[in-house]
CSV table of C-alpha atoms and ligand atoms in Angstrom, one decimal:
chain,number,residue,atom,x,y,z
K,1,UNK,CA,14.0,-18.2,2.8
K,2,UNK,CA,16.6,-15.6,3.4
K,3,UNK,CA,15.8,-11.9,3.5
K,4,UNK,CA,17.2,-11.2,0.1
K,5,UNK,CA,15.1,-14.0,-1.6
K,6,UNK,CA,11.8,-13.6,0.2
K,7,UNK,CA,9.1,-11.8,-1.8
K,8,UNK,CA,7.9,-10.2,1.5
K,9,UNK,CA,10.3,-7.3,2.2
K,10,UNK,CA,11.0,-5.7,-1.2
K,11,UNK,CA,14.5,-6.9,-1.6
K,12,UNK,CA,14.0,-9.0,-4.6
K,13,UNK,CA,11.9,-8.7,-7.8
K,14,UNK,CA,11.8,-12.5,-8.6
K,15,UNK,CA,8.0,-12.7,-7.9
K,16,UNK,CA,7.2,-9.9,-10.4
K,17,UNK,CA,5.7,-10.1,-13.9
K,18,UNK,CA,7.6,-9.8,-17.1
K,19,UNK,CA,8.8,-6.5,-18.5
K,20,UNK,CA,6.3,-6.8,-21.3
K,21,UNK,CA,3.4,-7.2,-18.8
K,22,UNK,CA,4.7,-4.4,-16.7
K,23,UNK,CA,4.6,-2.2,-19.8
K,24,UNK,CA,1.1,-3.3,-20.6
K,25,UNK,CA,-0.1,-2.5,-17.1
K,26,UNK,CA,2.0,0.6,-16.6
K,27,UNK,CA,3.4,-0.8,-13.4
K,28,UNK,CA,5.4,-3.8,-12.1
K,29,UNK,CA,3.1,-6.2,-10.2
K,30,UNK,CA,3.2,-9.8,-8.9
K,31,UNK,CA,3.1,-12.2,-11.8
K,32,UNK,CA,-0.2,-13.7,-10.6
K,33,UNK,CA,-1.8,-10.3,-10.5
K,34,UNK,CA,-1.6,-9.6,-14.2
K,35,UNK,CA,-4.5,-11.7,-15.4
K,36,UNK,CA,-7.0,-10.8,-12.7
K,37,UNK,CA,-6.1,-7.1,-13.0
K,38,UNK,CA,-6.7,-7.1,-16.7
K,39,UNK,CA,-10.1,-8.9,-16.1
K,40,UNK,CA,-11.1,-6.2,-13.6
K,41,UNK,CA,-9.9,-3.5,-16.0
K,42,UNK,CA,-12.0,-5.0,-18.7
K,43,UNK,CA,-15.1,-5.0,-16.5
K,44,UNK,CA,-14.4,-1.4,-15.5
K,45,UNK,CA,-14.1,-0.4,-19.1
K,46,UNK,CA,-17.6,-1.7,-19.8
K,47,UNK,CA,-18.8,0.5,-16.9
K,48,UNK,CA,-17.1,3.5,-18.4
K,49,UNK,CA,-14.0,3.7,-16.3
K,50,UNK,CA,-10.3,3.5,-17.3
K,51,UNK,CA,-8.9,1.6,-14.3
K,52,UNK,CA,-5.2,2.4,-14.2
K,53,UNK,CA,-2.4,1.6,-11.8
K,54,UNK,CA,-0.6,4.6,-10.3
K,55,UNK,CA,1.7,2.5,-8.1
K,56,UNK,CA,2.3,-1.3,-7.9
K,57,UNK,CA,5.4,-2.9,-6.6
K,58,UNK,CA,7.7,-0.7,-4.6
K,59,UNK,CA,11.1,-2.0,-3.5
K,60,UNK,CA,12.7,-1.8,-0.1
K,61,UNK,CA,15.1,1.0,-1.0
K,62,UNK,CA,12.3,3.2,-2.3
K,63,UNK,CA,10.2,2.7,0.9
K,64,UNK,CA,13.4,3.3,3.0
K,65,UNK,CA,14.0,6.6,1.2
K,66,UNK,CA,10.4,7.8,1.8
K,67,UNK,CA,10.7,6.8,5.5
K,68,UNK,CA,14.1,8.4,6.0
K,69,UNK,CA,13.1,11.6,4.3
K,70,UNK,CA,9.9,11.9,6.5
K,71,UNK,CA,11.9,11.1,9.7
K,72,UNK,CA,14.5,13.7,8.8
K,73,UNK,CA,11.9,16.4,8.1
K,74,UNK,CA,12.7,16.5,4.4
K,75,UNK,CA,9.2,15.4,3.4
K,76,UNK,CA,5.9,16.3,5.0
K,77,UNK,CA,4.5,14.0,7.7
K,78,UNK,CA,0.7,14.3,7.7
K,79,UNK,CA,-1.9,13.8,10.5
K,80,UNK,CA,-5.0,11.8,10.1
K,81,UNK,CA,-6.7,14.7,8.2
K,82,UNK,CA,-3.8,14.9,5.8
K,83,UNK,CA,-2.6,18.2,7.5
K,84,UNK,CA,1.1,18.6,7.9
K,85,UNK,CA,2.5,18.0,11.4
K,86,UNK,CA,5.2,20.0,13.2
K,87,UNK,CA,7.5,17.0,13.8
K,88,UNK,CA,9.7,19.0,16.2
K,89,UNK,CA,6.8,18.7,18.7
K,90,UNK,CA,6.7,14.9,18.5
K,91,UNK,CA,8.6,12.2,20.5
K,92,UNK,CA,10.5,9.7,18.4
K,93,UNK,CA,7.7,7.1,18.9
K,94,UNK,CA,5.0,9.7,18.0
K,95,UNK,CA,7.0,10.5,14.9
K,96,UNK,CA,7.4,6.9,13.8
K,97,UNK,CA,3.7,6.2,14.4
K,98,UNK,CA,2.7,9.4,12.6
K,99,UNK,CA,4.7,8.3,9.5
K,100,UNK,CA,3.0,4.9,9.6
K,101,UNK,CA,-0.4,6.4,9.2
K,102,UNK,CA,0.4,7.1,5.6
K,103,UNK,CA,3.7,5.4,4.8
K,104,UNK,CA,4.5,1.8,5.6
K,105,UNK,CA,7.6,0.8,7.6
K,106,UNK,CA,10.2,-0.3,5.0
K,107,UNK,CA,10.1,-4.1,4.9
K,108,UNK,CA,6.4,-4.2,6.0
K,109,UNK,CA,4.8,-2.5,3.0
K,110,UNK,CA,2.2,-4.5,1.1
K,111,UNK,CA,3.5,-2.8,-2.0
K,112,UNK,CA,6.7,-4.9,-1.6
K,113,UNK,CA,4.6,-8.0,-2.5
K,114,UNK,CA,3.5,-6.8,-5.9
K,115,UNK,CA,-0.1,-7.8,-4.9
K,116,UNK,CA,-1.2,-4.4,-3.9
K,117,UNK,CA,-1.9,-1.5,-6.2
K,118,UNK,CA,-2.9,2.2,-5.9
K,119,UNK,CA,-5.4,2.8,-8.7
K,120,UNK,CA,-7.3,5.7,-10.3
K,121,UNK,CA,-9.7,6.3,-13.2
K,122,UNK,CA,-7.6,7.7,-16.1
K,123,UNK,CA,-10.9,8.7,-17.9
K,124,UNK,CA,-11.8,11.0,-15.0
K,125,UNK,CA,-8.4,12.7,-14.5
K,126,UNK,CA,-8.4,16.2,-15.8
K,127,UNK,CA,-5.6,16.9,-18.3
K,128,UNK,CA,-2.4,17.8,-16.5
K,129,UNK,CA,-3.8,16.9,-13.0
K,130,UNK,CA,-1.1,15.5,-10.7
K,131,UNK,CA,-2.7,12.7,-8.6
K,132,UNK,CA,-1.9,13.1,-4.9
K,133,UNK,CA,-3.7,10.2,-3.4
K,134,UNK,CA,-5.8,12.2,-1.0
K,135,UNK,CA,-9.2,11.3,0.4
K,136,UNK,CA,-11.0,14.1,-1.5
K,137,UNK,CA,-10.0,12.5,-4.8
K,138,UNK,CA,-11.5,9.1,-4.0
K,139,UNK,CA,-14.5,9.9,-1.7
K,140,UNK,CA,-17.9,9.8,-3.2
K,141,UNK,CA,-18.2,13.1,-4.9
K,142,UNK,CA,-14.5,13.2,-5.7
K,143,UNK,CA,-13.2,12.8,-9.2
K,144,UNK,CA,-12.5,9.1,-8.7
K,145,UNK,CA,-15.5,8.5,-6.4
K,146,UNK,CA,-17.6,6.9,-9.1
K,147,UNK,CA,-14.9,4.3,-9.9
K,148,UNK,CA,-14.5,3.5,-6.2
K,149,UNK,CA,-18.3,3.3,-5.7
K,150,UNK,CA,-18.3,0.8,-8.6
K,151,UNK,CA,-15.4,-1.1,-7.1
K,152,UNK,CA,-17.2,-1.3,-3.7
K,153,UNK,CA,-20.2,-2.9,-5.4
K,154,UNK,CA,-18.0,-5.4,-7.3
K,155,UNK,CA,-16.0,-6.4,-4.2
K,156,UNK,CA,-19.3,-6.9,-2.2
K,157,UNK,CA,-20.6,-9.1,-5.0
K,158,UNK,CA,-17.5,-11.2,-5.1
K,159,UNK,CA,-17.0,-9.9,-8.6
K,160,UNK,CA,-13.7,-8.2,-8.3
K,161,UNK,CA,-11.5,-11.1,-9.4
K,162,UNK,CA,-9.9,-11.5,-6.0
K,163,UNK,CA,-9.2,-7.8,-5.3
K,164,UNK,CA,-10.3,-6.2,-2.0
K,165,UNK,CA,-9.6,-3.2,0.2
K,166,UNK,CA,-7.2,-3.8,3.2
K,167,UNK,CA,-7.5,-0.1,4.1
K,168,UNK,CA,-11.3,0.3,3.7
K,169,UNK,CA,-11.9,2.0,7.0
K,170,UNK,CA,-10.1,3.6,9.9
K,171,UNK,CA,-8.8,1.0,12.3
K,172,UNK,CA,-6.4,3.5,14.0
K,173,UNK,CA,-3.5,2.0,12.1
K,174,UNK,CA,-3.0,2.8,8.5
K,175,UNK,CA,-5.4,5.6,7.4
K,176,UNK,CA,-8.3,4.7,5.1
K,177,UNK,CA,-6.9,4.5,1.6
K,178,UNK,CA,-9.7,3.9,-0.9
K,179,UNK,CA,-7.2,4.0,-3.8
K,180,UNK,CA,-5.4,0.9,-2.5
K,181,UNK,CA,-6.4,-2.6,-3.8
K,182,UNK,CA,-5.0,-5.9,-2.8
K,183,UNK,CA,-5.1,-9.3,-4.6
K,184,UNK,CA,-6.3,-11.6,-1.8
K,185,UNK,CA,-5.2,-15.0,-3.2
K,186,UNK,CA,-1.5,-14.1,-2.9
K,187,UNK,CA,-1.6,-11.3,-0.4
K,188,UNK,CA,-3.4,-13.2,2.3
K,189,UNK,CA,-0.7,-15.9,2.1
K,190,UNK,CA,2.1,-13.4,2.2
K,191,UNK,CA,0.5,-11.7,5.2
K,192,UNK,CA,0.7,-15.0,7.2
K,193,UNK,CA,4.4,-15.3,6.3
K,194,UNK,CA,5.4,-11.8,7.3
K,195,UNK,CA,6.2,-12.3,11.0
K,196,UNK,CA,7.7,-9.9,13.4
K,197,UNK,CA,11.0,-11.9,13.2
K,198,UNK,CA,11.2,-11.2,9.4
K,199,UNK,CA,10.6,-7.5,10.0
K,200,UNK,CA,13.0,-7.3,12.9
K,201,UNK,CA,15.8,-8.8,10.8
K,202,UNK,CA,15.1,-6.5,7.9
K,203,UNK,CA,15.1,-3.3,10.1
K,204,UNK,CA,18.2,-4.5,12.0
K,205,UNK,CA,20.1,-4.7,8.7
K,206,UNK,CA,18.9,-1.4,7.3
K,207,UNK,CA,20.3,2.1,7.4
K,208,UNK,CA,17.0,3.4,8.8
K,209,UNK,CA,16.0,6.5,10.8
K,210,UNK,CA,14.3,5.8,14.1
K,211,UNK,CA,15.7,2.2,14.2
K,212,UNK,CA,15.8,1.9,18.0
K,213,UNK,CA,12.2,3.1,18.6
K,214,UNK,CA,10.9,0.9,15.8
K,215,UNK,CA,12.7,-2.2,17.2
K,216,UNK,CA,11.5,-1.5,20.7
K,217,UNK,CA,7.9,-1.2,19.6
K,218,UNK,CA,7.8,-3.9,17.0
K,219,UNK,CA,5.0,-6.0,18.4
K,220,UNK,CA,2.8,-2.9,18.8
K,221,UNK,CA,3.7,-1.8,15.2
K,222,UNK,CA,2.9,-5.2,13.9
K,223,UNK,CA,-0.5,-5.4,15.6
K,224,UNK,CA,-1.5,-1.9,14.7
K,225,UNK,CA,-0.1,-1.3,11.2
K,226,UNK,CA,0.7,-4.7,9.6
K,227,UNK,CA,-2.1,-7.2,10.4
K,228,UNK,CA,-4.8,-4.6,11.3
K,229,UNK,CA,-6.5,-4.6,7.9
K,230,UNK,CA,-9.8,-5.2,6.2
K,231,UNK,CA,-10.5,-8.7,4.9
K,232,UNK,CA,-11.9,-10.0,1.6
K,233,UNK,CA,-15.7,-10.3,1.9
K,234,UNK,CA,-16.9,-13.8,3.1
D,1,ZN,ZN1,-1.0,1.8,-1.6
């Protein structure tokens, strides 16, 4: 599969659902994710939650723009506690790795796959509140904590229709992201296909900041930020 046809790196939308389904869900997702998400949403509704997608598929250009803005100091780069870093003090490697705590390397984002979703409880969002996707929103005690406590129980019971949390805890790679769900039946397969070679070709061909430092640390990046994730419960 060439880079422009693979569903792995965000450079095609051939694997995504129809426009009608995208409108129904409020986001573009992988076509195989529509049914299980609606099933999970239905169960959530019975429990009093309005499970809603904030962000589903994200294409390569969008991820590249986030990356380049952060690398150029036009968008905040946050530390592990979500406090803004002074990027002038960082080496190029430190900067790239700091960005990857919260934003995936373009071409290596699970959001490219359409299998991964950032979710919230629309029934618990105060009117006019702009969701930031910060830990205090989703932790137990936060406005979306009850939804996520419920999701944890469903996932543990194998009753989440294939969804699980790849960023459930701090593995010193991507920061814990309780809002991020992944659809295991497709995502697990895509993860095995996404090799360092695929990422290397993608980065090599991109107009991306920090290209040299990324290419020279690709194995470490892959181990720490790409495959270093939680697994569906056995
Ligand atoms: Zn996410």
